[in-house]
Amino acid sequence: MDTSTGMLREDALKGRTIVVTGGGTGLGRSMATYFLRLGASVCITSRKLDVLERTAKELEAETGGTVLPVACDVRSHLDVDRLVATAVERFGTVDALLNNAAGNFISPTERLSPKAFETIIGIVLQGTVNCTLAFGKHWIAKGETGKAVLNITTTYAWTGSCYVVPSACAKAGVLALTRSLAVEWARYGIRHNAIAPGPFPTKGAWDRLLPGEMMERFSFAKRVPLGRVGTHQELADLAAYLISPYSGFINGEVVTIDGGEWLKGAGQFNMLDQIEPGMWDAIERQVRGVRGS
Ligand code: HXC
Ligand code: NAP
């Protein structure tokens, strides 16, 4: 079956407006593209206006939809207030927020300055808080309901991870925010869900997390039981569903999409997948031979 073209019906997001932070590149761009193909209008935002404007032009040509590029550093609540005002002025209303912007790099934690921590936590956690608060307050003040917030977290939000500790702390906070507001703001008709992706190839992540020869040495795909990395369309399918009214009863959920990667690291005996299948007869004889001890 060809799964490269998308899962939802063509008009699944028709008439809806979705704000995608970090929407000019990588996974944000791919999810925005699919939302447009499903009939949504999209506001993409990040720090680099030139990148956003180029992406907006390309996506409009590719999909025939409307894309509003807005420069905004999500760490600045003043920038975020301007983002809300600009999107509302252009579209009248915003139906959903995809908190996707992030910053990350690998480093032994003892090499990090306080500013390095502050930078990553500022983009990932405070940035998600700033956008969520600004759009949430706007919706609540206007009495608008049927809204969705979708946060992109990671699987190490709950396992933790060496060498990306600021990101792990921040993504854990994003997960707590998701679950907390799913309950608190349900009364206002605002749903909160999250996606925890495993490895999906993007320049932003790949160049910072396994630079140069490290990619060859530590291949992401080899860590995944399914033996491959994810495709952007697989993530976009899930994001479109969770942000659409079709998932209207899903609230407070975090959906992992990682080919089984984090569980492979977690199960105590998962290392036994290195045993050659032909060895299991001998191993069984040994185990059955254990009596009375
Ligand atoms: C140690 C570092 C560092 C490094 C930066 N710093 N890089 N410290 N090792 N490699 C320190 C700096 O010295 C500085 O501290 C502080 O961090 C801020 O750095 P700036 O360069 O001034 O910050 P800024 O220009 O805001 O850039 C932010 C950034 C950059 C995060 C550092 O990489 C960026 O713009 N990233 C955006 C895109 C991105 O990261 N995408 C990947 C997301 S992938 P001092 O004290 O010296 O001033 C992801 C995937 C997760 O999240 C899971 C994958 C499987
Ligand atoms: P990416 O292309 O580098 O995306 C990050 C985006 O965030 C960029 O567009 C960047 O644009 C924007 N951004 C960074 N700092 C910002 C700020 N202060 N204000 C506003 N925007 C800012 O990387 P990606 O792989 O697509 O990552 C997208 C999301 O998926 C992230 O949340 C990441 O943690 C998550 N994720 C990715 C993977 C993966 O394997 N790729 C796995 C798990 C989770 P500017 O530089 O223009 O600001």
GROMACS .gro file of C-alpha atoms and ligand atoms in nm:
model
  396
    1MET     CA    1   0.000   0.000   0.000
    2ASP     CA    2   0.124   0.349  -0.082
    3THR     CA    3   0.132   0.538   0.249
    4SER     CA    4   0.328   0.834   0.114
    5THR     CA    5   0.032   1.051   0.018
    6GLY     CA    6  -0.155   1.088   0.347
    7MET     CA    7  -0.436   0.920   0.536
    8LEU     CA    8  -0.716   1.167   0.609
    9ARG     CA    9  -0.993   1.271   0.372
   10GLU     CA   10  -0.914   1.573   0.157
   11ASP     CA   11  -1.134   1.822   0.345
   12ALA     CA   12  -1.049   1.702   0.698
   13LEU     CA   13  -0.910   2.045   0.798
   14LYS     CA   14  -1.111   2.260   0.558
   15GLY     CA   15  -1.173   2.614   0.685
   16ARG     CA   16  -0.946   2.573   0.987
   17THR     CA   17  -0.648   2.793   1.073
   18ILE     CA   18  -0.345   2.636   1.236
   19VAL     CA   19  -0.037   2.808   1.380
   20VAL     CA   20   0.282   2.601   1.349
   21THR     CA   21   0.586   2.719   1.546
   22GLY     CA   22   0.913   2.623   1.382
   23GLY     CA   23   0.705   2.580   1.066
   24GLY     CA   24   0.968   2.698   0.817
   25THR     CA   25   1.188   2.387   0.831
   26GLY     CA   26   1.199   2.015   0.904
   27LEU     CA   27   0.904   1.840   1.063
   28GLY     CA   28   0.712   2.165   1.120
   29ARG     CA   29   0.724   2.235   0.750
   30SER     CA   30   0.611   1.881   0.663
   31MET     CA   31   0.318   1.890   0.906
   32ALA     CA   32   0.218   2.237   0.780
   33THR     CA   33   0.226   2.105   0.422
   34TYR     CA   34  -0.015   1.824   0.505
   35PHE     CA   35  -0.250   2.058   0.696
   36LEU     CA   36  -0.262   2.277   0.383
   37ARG     CA   37  -0.333   1.976   0.162
   38LEU     CA   38  -0.624   1.892   0.393
   39GLY     CA   39  -0.775   2.238   0.344
   40ALA     CA   40  -0.636   2.439   0.638
   41SER     CA   41  -0.479   2.784   0.628
   42VAL     CA   42  -0.150   2.793   0.812
   43CYS     CA   43   0.056   3.053   0.997
   44ILE     CA   44   0.421   2.948   1.018
   45THR     CA   45   0.652   3.115   1.265
   46SER     CA   46   1.016   3.108   1.376
   47ARG     CA   47   1.304   3.354   1.413
   48LYS     CA   48   1.421   3.363   1.050
   49LEU     CA   49   1.177   3.560   0.835
   50ASP     CA   50   1.367   3.488   0.510
   51VAL     CA   51   1.332   3.112   0.565
   52LEU     CA   52   0.963   3.150   0.653
   53GLU     CA   53   0.888   3.364   0.347
   54ARG     CA   54   1.063   3.118   0.116
   55THR     CA   55   0.878   2.824   0.270
   56ALA     CA   56   0.544   3.011   0.255
   57LYS     CA   57   0.588   3.081  -0.116
   58GLU     CA   58   0.684   2.720  -0.191
   59LEU     CA   59   0.399   2.570   0.012
   60GLU     CA   60   0.139   2.801  -0.143
   61ALA     CA   61   0.261   2.702  -0.490
   62GLU     CA   62   0.263   2.332  -0.395
   63THR     CA   63  -0.077   2.315  -0.223
   64GLY     CA   64  -0.279   2.616  -0.337
   65GLY     CA   65  -0.343   2.702   0.029
   66THR     CA   66  -0.277   3.019   0.229
   67VAL     CA   67   0.039   3.052   0.436
   68LEU     CA   68   0.113   3.350   0.662
   69PRO     CA   69   0.481   3.378   0.763
   70VAL     CA   70   0.537   3.564   1.093
   71ALA     CA   71   0.877   3.621   1.256
   72CYS     CA   72   0.858   3.540   1.626
   73ASP     CA   73   1.108   3.426   1.885
   74VAL     CA   74   0.893   3.207   2.106
   75ARG     CA   75   1.112   3.295   2.405
   76SER     CA   76   0.971   3.649   2.394
   77HIS     CA   77   0.614   3.682   2.519
   78LEU     CA   78   0.595   4.021   2.345
   79ASP     CA   79   0.679   3.855   2.012
   80VAL     CA   80   0.419   3.587   2.087
   81ASP     CA   81   0.151   3.847   2.167
   82ARG     CA   82   0.226   4.006   1.829
   83LEU     CA   83   0.198   3.661   1.667
   84VAL     CA   84  -0.151   3.611   1.811
   85ALA     CA   85  -0.260   3.960   1.700
   86THR     CA   86  -0.120   3.914   1.347
   87ALA     CA   87  -0.275   3.570   1.296
   88VAL     CA   88  -0.615   3.678   1.431
   89GLU     CA   89  -0.612   3.995   1.221
   90ARG     CA   90  -0.536   3.793   0.905
   91PHE     CA   91  -0.764   3.493   0.961
   92GLY     CA   92  -1.028   3.618   1.208
   93THR     CA   93  -0.974   3.318   1.429
   94VAL     CA   94  -0.713   3.050   1.501
   95ASP     CA   95  -0.835   2.693   1.559
   96ALA     CA   96  -0.521   2.511   1.661
   97LEU     CA   97  -0.166   2.561   1.783
   98LEU     CA   98   0.119   2.322   1.705
   99ASN     CA   99   0.408   2.385   1.946
  100ASN     CA  100   0.691   2.240   1.738
  101ALA     CA  101   0.978   2.493   1.767
  102ALA     CA  102   1.281   2.356   1.948
  103GLY     CA  103   1.650   2.396   2.009
  104ASN     CA  104   1.888   2.115   2.096
  105PHE     CA  105   2.248   1.997   2.070
  106ILE     CA  106   2.459   1.718   2.217
  107SER     CA  107   2.706   1.796   2.492
  108PRO     CA  108   2.835   1.643   2.814
  109THR     CA  109   2.637   1.832   3.078
  110GLU     CA  110   2.948   1.944   3.269
  111ARG     CA  111   3.051   2.143   2.960
  112LEU     CA  112   2.730   2.348   2.960
  113SER     CA  113   2.701   2.705   3.086
  114PRO     CA  114   2.386   2.828   3.263
  115LYS     CA  115   2.312   3.023   2.943
  116ALA     CA  116   2.319   2.703   2.738
  117PHE     CA  117   2.055   2.548   2.967
  118GLU     CA  118   1.856   2.871   2.965
  119THR     CA  119   1.860   2.881   2.585
  120ILE     CA  120   1.720   2.532   2.533
  121ILE     CA  121   1.469   2.554   2.818
  122GLY     CA  122   1.375   2.901   2.690
  123ILE     CA  123   1.291   2.778   2.340
  124VAL     CA  124   1.137   2.442   2.424
  125LEU     CA  125   0.957   2.489   2.756
  126GLN     CA  126   0.912   2.866   2.801
  127GLY     CA  127   0.839   2.901   2.427
  128THR     CA  128   0.566   2.637   2.446
  129VAL     CA  129   0.429   2.802   2.762
  130ASN     CA  130   0.433   3.148   2.599
  131CYS     CA  131   0.242   3.034   2.290
  132THR     CA  132  -0.002   2.818   2.486
  133LEU     CA  133  -0.077   3.099   2.734
  134ALA     CA  134  -0.121   3.365   2.468
  135PHE     CA  135  -0.351   3.162   2.242
  136GLY     CA  136  -0.532   3.004   2.538
  137LYS     CA  137  -0.605   3.340   2.702
  138HIS     CA  138  -0.727   3.474   2.367
  139TRP     CA  139  -0.964   3.180   2.316
  140ILE     CA  140  -1.090   3.192   2.673
  141ALA     CA  141  -1.150   3.570   2.658
  142LYS     CA  142  -1.341   3.536   2.331
  143GLY     CA  143  -1.537   3.234   2.452
  144GLU     CA  144  -1.421   3.038   2.144
  145THR     CA  145  -1.432   2.658   2.183
  146GLY     CA  146  -1.333   2.351   1.978
  147LYS     CA  147  -0.964   2.440   1.992
  148ALA     CA  148  -0.664   2.204   1.989
  149VAL     CA  149  -0.309   2.242   2.115
  150LEU     CA  150  -0.060   1.981   1.997
  151ASN     CA  151   0.288   1.972   2.152
  152ILE     CA  152   0.591   1.797   2.007
  153THR     CA  153   0.788   1.630   2.284
  154THR     CA  154   1.030   1.332   2.276
  155THR     CA  155   1.046   0.984   2.424
  156TYR     CA  156   1.329   1.093   2.655
  157ALA     CA  157   1.080   1.328   2.824
  158TRP     CA  158   1.002   1.030   3.051
  159THR     CA  159   1.323   0.823   3.028
  160GLY     CA  160   1.565   1.115   3.046
  161SER     CA  161   1.878   1.102   2.829
  162CYS     CA  162   2.248   1.166   2.867
  163TYR     CA  163   2.407   1.441   2.655
  164VAL     CA  164   2.081   1.625   2.577
  165VAL     CA  165   1.989   1.707   2.937
  166PRO     CA  166   1.851   2.061   2.884
  167SER     CA  167   1.625   1.926   2.610
  168ALA     CA  168   1.517   1.631   2.827
  169CYS     CA  169   1.427   1.865   3.117
  170ALA     CA  170   1.238   2.099   2.886
  171LYS     CA  171   1.048   1.825   2.699
  172ALA     CA  172   0.949   1.668   3.033
  173GLY     CA  173   0.803   2.006   3.126
  174VAL     CA  174   0.613   2.020   2.798
  175LEU     CA  175   0.464   1.679   2.874
  176ALA     CA  176   0.355   1.797   3.222
  177LEU     CA  177   0.203   2.109   3.067
  178THR     CA  178   0.012   1.896   2.817
  179ARG     CA  179  -0.140   1.668   3.079
  180SER     CA  180  -0.214   1.950   3.325
  181LEU     CA  181  -0.395   2.179   3.083
  182ALA     CA  182  -0.578   1.890   2.917
  183VAL     CA  183  -0.778   1.872   3.238
  184GLU     CA  184  -0.776   2.236   3.350
  185TRP     CA  185  -0.875   2.390   3.016
  186ALA     CA  186  -1.114   2.120   2.899
  187ARG     CA  187  -1.393   2.335   3.048
  188TYR     CA  188  -1.303   2.602   2.789
  189GLY     CA  189  -1.322   2.358   2.499
  190ILE     CA  190  -0.944   2.344   2.451
  191ARG     CA  191  -0.785   1.999   2.405
  192HIS     CA  192  -0.416   1.933   2.469
  193ASN     CA  193  -0.223   1.638   2.326
  194ALA     CA  194   0.139   1.558   2.249
  195ILE     CA  195   0.342   1.351   2.006
  196ALA     CA  196   0.671   1.189   2.105
  197PRO     CA  197   0.859   1.117   1.783
  198GLY     CA  198   1.152   0.881   1.755
  199PRO     CA  199   1.410   0.954   1.486
  200PHE     CA  200   1.283   1.141   1.180
  201PRO     CA  201   1.549   1.273   0.942
  202THR     CA  202   1.576   1.653   0.938
  203LYS     CA  203   1.876   1.873   0.882
  204GLY     CA  204   1.814   2.065   1.206
  205ALA     CA  205   1.819   1.754   1.426
  206TRP     CA  206   2.063   1.534   1.235
  207ASP     CA  207   2.340   1.800   1.209
  208ARG     CA  208   2.319   1.884   1.580
  209LEU     CA  209   2.262   1.541   1.731
  210LEU     CA  210   2.483   1.308   1.528
  211PRO     CA  211   2.715   1.537   1.331
  212GLY     CA  212   2.965   1.419   1.071
  213GLU     CA  213   3.083   1.059   1.104
  214MET     CA  214   2.874   1.005   1.419
  215MET     CA  215   2.570   0.932   1.205
  216GLU     CA  216   2.750   0.638   1.042
  217ARG     CA  217   2.881   0.511   1.377
  218PHE     CA  218   2.561   0.547   1.583
  219SER     CA  219   2.293   0.507   1.314
  220PHE     CA  220   1.947   0.598   1.449
  221ALA     CA  221   1.784   0.330   1.232
  222LYS     CA  222   1.980   0.050   1.406
  223ARG     CA  223   1.825   0.147   1.741
  224VAL     CA  224   1.472   0.097   1.611
  225PRO     CA  225   1.316  -0.254   1.625
  226LEU     CA  226   1.147  -0.185   1.291
  227GLY     CA  227   1.493  -0.119   1.147
  228ARG     CA  228   1.429   0.223   1.000
  229VAL     CA  229   1.366   0.588   1.081
  230GLY     CA  230   1.023   0.750   1.045
  231THR     CA  231   0.889   0.923   0.735
  232HIS     CA  232   0.762   1.279   0.756
  233GLN     CA  233   0.424   1.173   0.619
  234GLU     CA  234   0.381   0.920   0.901
  235LEU     CA  235   0.424   1.201   1.153
  236ALA     CA  236   0.207   1.441   0.953
  237ASP     CA  237  -0.078   1.185   0.941
  238LEU     CA  238  -0.075   1.155   1.321
  239ALA     CA  239  -0.045   1.532   1.376
  240ALA     CA  240  -0.331   1.608   1.136
  241TYR     CA  241  -0.555   1.358   1.313
  242LEU     CA  242  -0.472   1.488   1.663
  243ILE     CA  243  -0.523   1.850   1.560
  244SER     CA  244  -0.847   1.782   1.372
  245PRO     CA  245  -1.198   1.759   1.517
  246TYR     CA  246  -1.192   1.383   1.433
  247SER     CA  247  -0.986   1.330   1.750
  248GLY     CA  248  -1.234   1.534   1.955
  249PHE     CA  249  -1.244   1.285   2.246
  250ILE     CA  250  -0.865   1.247   2.273
  251ASN     CA  251  -0.737   1.483   2.540
  252GLY     CA  252  -0.420   1.463   2.751
  253GLU     CA  253  -0.267   1.185   2.544
  254VAL     CA  254   0.095   1.152   2.436
  255VAL     CA  255   0.132   0.933   2.129
  256THR     CA  256   0.471   0.775   2.071
  257ILE     CA  257   0.571   0.726   1.708
  258ASP     CA  258   0.916   0.568   1.717
  259GLY     CA  259   0.903   0.217   1.569
  260GLY     CA  260   0.945   0.074   1.921
  261GLU     CA  261   1.275   0.254   1.984
  262TRP     CA  262   1.240   0.360   2.348
  263LEU     CA  263   1.089   0.031   2.463
  264LYS     CA  264   1.379  -0.154   2.307
  265GLY     CA  265   1.613   0.032   2.541
  266ALA     CA  266   1.381  -0.025   2.838
  267GLY     CA  267   1.298  -0.399   2.849
  268GLN     CA  268   1.546  -0.580   3.074
  269PHE     CA  269   1.599  -0.877   2.842
  270ASN     CA  270   1.573  -0.695   2.511
  271MET     CA  271   1.946  -0.752   2.456
  272LEU     CA  272   1.860  -1.115   2.380
  273ASP     CA  273   1.760  -1.009   2.029
  274GLN     CA  274   2.133  -1.052   1.960
  275ILE     CA  275   2.104  -1.430   2.014
  276GLU     CA  276   2.116  -1.622   1.685
  277PRO     CA  277   1.778  -1.797   1.637
  278GLY     CA  278   1.961  -2.133   1.596
  279MET     CA  279   2.097  -2.109   1.951
  280TRP     CA  280   1.758  -2.118   2.120
  281ASP     CA  281   1.733  -2.504   2.119
  282ALA     CA  282   2.055  -2.530   2.318
  283ILE     CA  283   1.954  -2.250   2.551
  284GLU     CA  284   1.616  -2.415   2.615
  285ARG     CA  285   1.789  -2.744   2.702
  286GLN     CA  286   2.012  -2.559   2.948
  287VAL     CA  287   1.720  -2.382   3.111
  288ARG     CA  288   1.506  -2.698   3.133
  289GLY     CA  289   1.808  -2.878   3.280
  290VAL     CA  290   1.799  -2.655   3.586
  291ARG     CA  291   1.623  -2.855   3.860
  292GLY     CA  292   1.575  -2.799   4.227
  293SER     CA  293   1.806  -2.504   4.273
  294HXC     C1  294   2.795   2.365   2.441
  294HXC     C2  295   2.669   2.534   2.344
  294HXC     C3  296   2.666   2.464   2.221
  294HXC     C4  297   2.733   2.336   2.214
  294HXC     C5  298   2.554   2.648   2.198
  294HXC     N1  299   2.600   2.647   2.324
  294HXC     N2  300   2.593   2.536   2.133
  294HXC     N3  301   2.733   2.486   2.453
  294HXC     N4  302   2.795   2.291   2.326
  294HXC     N5  303   2.734   2.263   2.104
  294HXC     C6  304   2.582   2.752   2.424
  294HXC     C7  305   2.647   2.884   2.379
  294HXC     O1  306   2.787   2.885   2.404
  294HXC     C8  307   2.570   2.985   2.465
  294HXC     O2  308   2.613   2.987   2.598
  294HXC     C9  309   2.431   2.925   2.469
  294HXC     O3  310   2.444   2.786   2.440
  294HXC    C10  311   2.338   2.986   2.362
  294HXC     O4  312   2.399   2.970   2.236
  294HXC     P1  313   2.366   3.068   2.112
  294HXC     O5  314   2.439   3.016   1.994
  294HXC     O6  315   2.391   3.210   2.154
  294HXC     O7  316   2.206   3.049   2.102
  294HXC     P2  317   2.106   3.078   1.983
  294HXC     O8  318   2.172   3.164   1.877
  294HXC     O9  319   1.979   3.121   2.045
  294HXC    O10  320   2.088   2.933   1.915
  294HXC    C11  321   2.016   2.830   1.980
  294HXC    C12  322   2.074   2.690   1.955
  294HXC    C13  323   2.092   2.661   1.803
  294HXC    C14  324   1.980   2.591   2.022
  294HXC    C15  325   2.210   2.683   2.023
  294HXC    O11  326   2.142   2.533   1.783
  294HXC    C16  327   1.961   2.676   1.728
  294HXC    O12  328   1.929   2.787   1.682
  294HXC     N6  329   1.881   2.567   1.719
  294HXC    C17  330   1.746   2.569   1.657
  294HXC    C18  331   1.716   2.445   1.580
  294HXC    C19  332   1.744   2.313   1.650
  294HXC    O13  333   1.820   2.309   1.750
  294HXC     N7  334   1.687   2.205   1.596
  294HXC    C20  335   1.705   2.073   1.648
  294HXC    C21  336   1.583   2.030   1.721
  294HXC     S1  337   1.600   1.858   1.731
  294HXC     P3  338   2.725   3.095   2.654
  294HXC    O14  339   2.726   3.075   2.803
  294HXC    O15  340   2.855   3.057   2.588
  294HXC    O16  341   2.676   3.233   2.612
  294HXC    C22  342   1.533   1.792   1.864
  294HXC    C23  343   1.525   1.639   1.850
  294HXC    C24  344   1.516   1.561   1.974
  294HXC    O17  345   1.493   1.858   1.954
  294HXC    C25  346   1.523   1.411   1.958
  294HXC    C26  347   1.591   1.353   1.835
  294HXC    C27  348   1.586   1.204   1.820
  295NAP     P1  349   1.431   2.183   1.300
  295NAP     O1  350   1.406   2.179   1.153
  295NAP     O2  351   1.561   2.239   1.348
  295NAP     O3  352   1.310   2.260   1.368
  295NAP     C1  353   1.320   2.346   1.476
  295NAP     C2  354   1.248   2.476   1.440
  295NAP     O4  355   1.236   2.557   1.556
  295NAP     C3  356   1.320   2.559   1.334
  295NAP     O5  357   1.229   2.592   1.232
  295NAP     C4  358   1.364   2.686   1.408
  295NAP     O6  359   1.357   2.798   1.322
  295NAP     C5  360   1.259   2.691   1.519
  295NAP     N1  361   1.307   2.765   1.635
  295NAP     C6  362   1.422   2.745   1.705
  295NAP     N2  363   1.434   2.837   1.801
  295NAP     C7  364   1.324   2.915   1.793
  295NAP     C8  365   1.278   3.029   1.867
  295NAP     N3  366   1.349   3.078   1.970
  295NAP     N4  367   1.160   3.086   1.832
  295NAP     C9  368   1.087   3.036   1.729
  295NAP     N5  369   1.125   2.929   1.656
  295NAP    C10  370   1.243   2.871   1.689
  295NAP     O7  371   1.422   2.036   1.364
  295NAP     P2  372   1.307   1.922   1.356
  295NAP     O8  373   1.378   1.793   1.359
  295NAP     O9  374   1.213   1.950   1.246
  295NAP    O10  375   1.234   1.940   1.497
  295NAP    C11  376   1.095   1.973   1.506
  295NAP    C12  377   1.039   1.925   1.637
  295NAP    O11  378   1.044   1.783   1.644
  295NAP    C13  379   1.113   1.972   1.761
  295NAP    O12  380   1.019   1.998   1.866
  295NAP    C14  381   1.198   1.855   1.799
  295NAP    O13  382   1.234   1.855   1.935
  295NAP    C15  383   1.104   1.743   1.765
  295NAP     N6  384   1.166   1.612   1.747
  295NAP    C16  385   1.238   1.587   1.637
  295NAP    C17  386   1.292   1.460   1.619
  295NAP    C18  387   1.368   1.423   1.495
  295NAP    O14  388   1.416   1.310   1.487
  295NAP     N7  389   1.382   1.511   1.398
  295NAP    C19  390   1.273   1.363   1.718
  295NAP    C20  391   1.200   1.395   1.834
  295NAP    C21  392   1.144   1.520   1.846
  295NAP     P3  393   1.450   2.930   1.338
  295NAP    O15  394   1.590   2.885   1.351
  295NAP    O16  395   1.418   3.011   1.214
  295NAP    O17  396   1.401   3.003   1.460
   0.00000   0.00000   0.00000
